[in-house]
Amino acid sequence: IVAQGPPPELTARINVDEPTYICAIASGPAHPRTLHHEGVYAHTSPVYIDIDGRQVAHEPDVRWCLEYLDRLETLIREQGNLENGDQLAAHLDVLDRARAVYRGRLPDRAYKLL
């Protein structure tokens, strides 16, 4: 947490010396128009901060994503409600393209281990 406070506005400054990402989270008390009456919650998409051409890529996070894709493939193969092999092939193609993106974010030494 780099800043917190009441609405309607909040400003924060951070010093960044390595690639990272930031996001904003807003939470508040329960409201009758929310799905869950315990409170309200919102989370922005991450804002990626690249430095000197280096992108955000925390190896443990990238590996978690690759493992998630493997688990998702298993789930699709075992429990997917697919009409034919073409649908399975389309799903597998998307997963393979996602894997390529994540593998490209691993350091060279780590990629060779996959």
XYZ file of N, CA and C in Angstrom:
342
model
N 0.862 -1.178 0.000
C 0.000 0.000 0.000
C 0.900 1.230 0.000
N 0.712 2.073 -1.008
C 1.496 3.304 -1.068
C 0.663 4.524 -0.702
N -0.653 4.390 -0.714
C -1.523 5.506 -0.325
C -2.895 4.967 0.003
N -3.546 5.619 0.938
C -4.933 5.290 1.220
C -5.595 6.500 1.841
N -6.881 6.586 1.649
C -7.605 7.725 2.191
C -9.028 7.751 1.716
N -9.766 8.747 2.147
C -11.191 8.829 1.790
C -11.389 9.366 0.376
N -12.565 9.110 -0.199
C -12.895 9.680 -1.498
C -13.035 11.189 -1.363
N -13.050 11.934 -2.405
C -13.166 11.489 -3.791
C -11.829 11.414 -4.521
N -10.713 11.800 -3.912
C -9.467 11.871 -4.664
C -8.313 11.424 -3.786
N -7.333 10.770 -4.427
C -6.159 10.299 -3.718
C -4.969 10.428 -4.650
N -3.866 10.919 -4.141
C -2.654 11.083 -4.939
C -1.514 10.350 -4.256
N -0.689 9.703 -5.061
C 0.472 8.995 -4.512
C 1.646 9.164 -5.468
N 2.830 9.184 -4.905
C 4.064 9.196 -5.692
C 4.887 7.997 -5.275
N 5.427 7.321 -6.262
C 6.293 6.188 -5.964
C 7.571 6.310 -6.769
N 8.664 5.830 -6.207
C 9.932 5.762 -6.922
C 10.083 4.329 -7.416
N 10.403 4.196 -8.688
C 10.510 2.876 -9.300
C 11.892 2.748 -9.913
N 12.622 1.681 -9.538
C 13.949 1.475 -10.112
C 14.076 0.132 -10.839
N 12.981 -0.607 -10.890
C 12.956 -1.847 -11.656
C 11.560 -2.015 -12.242
N 11.434 -2.769 -13.332
C 10.109 -2.961 -13.925
C 9.133 -3.534 -12.896
N 7.927 -3.026 -12.929
C 6.907 -3.484 -11.992
C 5.537 -3.137 -12.543
N 4.529 -3.336 -11.763
C 3.195 -2.884 -12.137
C 2.513 -2.346 -10.896
N 1.546 -1.486 -11.146
C 0.751 -0.933 -10.053
C -0.721 -1.065 -10.424
N -1.565 -1.068 -9.419
C -2.999 -1.090 -9.647
C -3.657 -0.338 -8.504
N -4.874 0.051 -8.739
C -5.642 0.747 -7.711
C -6.766 -0.163 -7.243
N -6.995 -0.123 -5.945
C -8.075 -0.898 -5.340
C -8.940 0.071 -4.551
N -10.230 -0.031 -4.761
C -11.176 0.789 -4.002
C -12.127 -0.141 -3.265
N -12.348 0.140 -1.999
C -13.283 -0.666 -1.225
C -14.087 0.251 -0.316
N -15.227 -0.245 0.085
C -16.085 0.566 0.931
C -17.137 -0.273 1.626
N -17.985 0.379 2.357
C -19.020 -0.347 3.107
C -20.091 -0.920 2.183
N -20.924 -1.745 2.749
C -22.009 -2.373 1.995
C -22.919 -1.312 1.384
N -23.513 -1.682 0.255
C -24.439 -0.804 -0.450
C -25.557 -1.676 -1.015
N -26.802 -1.218 -1.014
C -27.909 -2.062 -1.477
C -27.818 -2.477 -2.948
N -27.075 -1.754 -3.779
C -27.000 -2.099 -5.200
C -25.832 -3.011 -5.539
N -25.133 -3.529 -4.539
C -24.026 -4.428 -4.827
C -24.480 -5.873 -4.756
N -23.750 -6.712 -5.459
C -24.072 -8.131 -5.480
C -23.846 -8.759 -4.109
N -22.732 -8.423 -3.501
C -22.403 -8.952 -2.180
C -22.586 -7.832 -1.170
N -23.342 -8.078 -0.163
C -23.684 -7.022 0.779
C -22.668 -6.858 1.903
N -21.518 -7.538 1.805
C -20.486 -7.357 2.820
C -19.743 -6.036 2.612
N -19.730 -5.544 1.405
C -19.013 -4.321 1.083
C -18.806 -4.210 -0.409
N -18.250 -3.097 -0.841
C -17.976 -2.884 -2.255
C -16.470 -2.984 -2.481
N -16.112 -3.383 -3.696
C -14.707 -3.616 -4.009
C -14.510 -3.422 -5.510
N -13.448 -2.748 -5.860
C -13.085 -2.582 -7.276
C -11.571 -2.658 -7.393
N -11.110 -3.198 -8.504
C -9.681 -3.394 -8.738
C -9.406 -3.031 -10.190
N -8.473 -2.112 -10.439
C -8.156 -1.741 -11.814
C -7.292 -2.803 -12.467
N -7.213 -2.749 -13.762
C -6.222 -3.536 -14.475
C -4.847 -3.000 -14.096
N -3.826 -3.826 -14.198
C -2.494 -3.330 -13.845
C -1.985 -2.324 -14.867
N -1.188 -1.409 -14.379
C -0.443 -0.484 -15.233
C 1.000 -0.941 -15.162
N 1.546 -1.380 -16.291
C 2.894 -1.928 -16.325
C 3.904 -0.804 -16.504
N 4.963 -0.855 -15.726
C 6.014 0.149 -15.788
C 7.276 -0.546 -16.279
N 7.652 -0.242 -17.517
C 8.882 -0.783 -18.093
C 9.995 0.235 -17.883
N 11.188 -0.253 -17.623
C 12.323 0.625 -17.396
C 13.460 0.196 -18.308
N 13.994 1.143 -19.064
C 15.117 0.879 -19.968
C 14.847 -0.317 -20.880
N 13.612 -0.441 -21.349
C 13.254 -1.523 -22.251
C 13.012 -2.853 -21.564
N 13.202 -2.913 -20.244
C 12.954 -4.149 -19.495
C 11.494 -4.180 -19.073
N 10.839 -5.300 -19.337
C 9.430 -5.452 -19.002
C 9.269 -6.137 -17.650
N 8.086 -5.981 -17.097
C 7.742 -6.676 -15.864
C 7.666 -8.166 -16.153
N 8.389 -8.933 -15.404
C 8.319 -10.385 -15.547
C 8.935 -11.004 -14.303
N 8.124 -11.223 -13.308
C 8.592 -11.891 -12.101
C 8.496 -13.384 -12.372
N 9.639 -14.034 -12.385
C 9.668 -15.441 -12.796
C 8.656 -16.310 -12.054
N 8.511 -16.187 -10.735
C 7.497 -17.025 -10.067
C 6.078 -16.761 -10.575
N 5.768 -15.506 -10.895
C 4.440 -15.179 -11.421
C 4.233 -15.773 -12.806
N 5.263 -15.683 -13.634
C 5.166 -16.242 -14.988
C 4.999 -17.757 -14.919
N 5.746 -18.398 -14.041
C 5.626 -19.850 -13.890
C 4.228 -20.222 -13.387
N 3.659 -19.426 -12.477
C 2.309 -19.689 -11.992
C 1.328 -19.635 -13.169
N 1.490 -18.642 -14.034
C 0.593 -18.513 -15.191
C 0.733 -19.717 -16.122
N 1.958 -20.163 -16.355
C 2.158 -21.332 -17.211
C 1.529 -22.578 -16.595
N 1.675 -22.742 -15.286
C 1.054 -23.888 -14.614
C -0.467 -23.790 -14.674
N -0.994 -22.570 -14.550
C -2.446 -22.369 -14.649
C -2.941 -22.791 -16.027
N -2.216 -22.424 -17.071
C -2.614 -22.809 -18.423
C -2.605 -24.327 -18.581
N -1.639 -24.990 -17.956
C -1.609 -26.458 -18.000
C -2.840 -27.042 -17.300
N -3.182 -26.483 -16.133
C -4.361 -26.975 -15.408
C -5.636 -26.704 -16.203
N -5.692 -25.549 -16.857
C -6.857 -25.214 -17.666
C -6.987 -26.179 -18.834
N -5.869 -26.526 -19.456
C -5.933 -27.492 -20.551
C -6.459 -28.836 -20.063
N -5.986 -29.276 -18.922
C -6.476 -30.546 -18.357
C -7.975 -30.470 -18.114
N -8.422 -29.369 -17.542
C -9.850 -29.194 -17.276
C -10.661 -29.233 -18.570
N -10.190 -28.547 -19.586
C -10.899 -28.527 -20.873
C -10.956 -29.934 -21.466
N -9.824 -30.625 -21.435
C -9.784 -31.974 -22.010
C -10.689 -32.945 -21.248
N -10.716 -32.810 -19.915
C -11.457 -33.781 -19.104
C -12.925 -33.416 -18.912
N -13.250 -32.131 -18.877
C -14.608 -31.751 -18.531
C -15.252 -30.782 -19.521
N -14.524 -30.433 -20.569
C -15.064 -29.489 -21.533
C -16.284 -30.032 -22.249
N -17.261 -29.180 -22.441
C -18.477 -29.555 -23.157
C -18.315 -29.094 -24.608
N -17.511 -29.832 -25.349
C -17.156 -29.450 -26.715
C -17.906 -30.319 -27.707
N -18.325 -29.708 -28.797
C -19.111 -30.436 -29.793
C -18.260 -31.298 -30.702
N -17.005 -30.892 -30.919
C -16.172 -31.655 -31.844
C -14.691 -31.353 -31.604
N -13.852 -32.066 -32.332
C -12.408 -31.900 -32.208
C -11.921 -30.535 -32.632
N -12.652 -29.888 -33.537
C -12.256 -28.553 -33.977
C -12.333 -27.558 -32.823
N -13.342 -27.688 -31.972
C -13.452 -26.794 -30.822
C -12.294 -27.025 -29.853
N -11.957 -28.278 -29.619
C -10.818 -28.576 -28.754
C -9.547 -27.983 -29.350
N -9.360 -28.167 -30.644
C -8.166 -27.635 -31.300
C -8.095 -26.116 -31.168
N -9.230 -25.444 -31.281
C -9.258 -23.987 -31.146
C -8.863 -23.562 -29.730
N -9.376 -24.280 -28.739
C -9.009 -23.976 -27.349
C -7.516 -24.201 -27.128
N -7.016 -25.305 -27.621
C -5.606 -25.623 -27.431
C -4.712 -24.620 -28.139
N -5.158 -24.117 -29.275
C -4.392 -23.105 -29.993
C -4.280 -21.828 -29.157
N -5.366 -21.412 -28.547
C -5.341 -20.212 -27.701
C -4.391 -20.427 -26.527
N -4.469 -21.593 -25.909
C -3.578 -21.884 -24.782
C -2.120 -21.889 -25.220
N -1.828 -22.459 -26.369
C -0.452 -22.482 -26.858
C 0.064 -21.077 -27.153
N -0.791 -20.227 -27.698
C -0.371 -18.840 -27.948
C -0.122 -18.105 -26.638
N -0.949 -18.366 -25.631
C -0.737 -17.753 -24.318
C 0.566 -18.246 -23.705
N 0.837 -19.533 -23.817
C 2.092 -20.071 -23.288
C 3.298 -19.403 -23.939
N 3.217 -19.186 -25.236
C 4.332 -18.545 -25.943
C 4.592 -17.140 -25.393
N 3.528 -16.416 -25.086
C 3.683 -15.072 -24.520
C 4.401 -15.165 -23.180
N 3.926 -16.047 -22.304
C 4.535 -16.153 -20.973
C 5.958 -16.688 -21.043
N 6.211 -17.661 -21.888
C 7.585 -18.181 -22.017
C 8.527 -17.087 -22.499
N 8.019 -16.203 -23.334
C 8.831 -15.092 -23.814
C 9.190 -14.100 -22.729
N 8.524 -14.169 -21.605
C 8.804 -13.261 -20.490
C 9.759 -13.860 -19.468
N 10.093 -15.128 -19.651
C 11.043 -15.766 -18.747
C 12.469 -15.421 -19.164
N 13.379 -15.347 -18.187
C 14.792 -15.168 -18.561
C 15.246 -16.337 -19.419
N 16.224 -16.123 -20.259
C 16.705 -17.158 -21.173
C 17.026 -18.451 -20.456
N 17.685 -18.386 -19.312
C 18.077 -19.598 -18.586
C 16.851 -20.386 -18.150
N 15.792 -19.692 -17.743
C 14.587 -20.372 -17.274
C 13.822 -20.976 -18.441
N 13.788 -20.276 -19.578
C 13.041 -20.770 -20.732
C 13.608 -22.113 -21.193
N 14.921 -22.273 -21.123
C 15.539 -23.517 -21.590
C 15.165 -24.704 -20.720
N 14.695 -24.437 -19.490
C 14.320 -25.520 -18.604
C 12.937 -26.056 -18.925
N 12.141 -25.339 -19.722
C 10.775 -25.765 -20.030
C 10.762 -26.799 -21.136
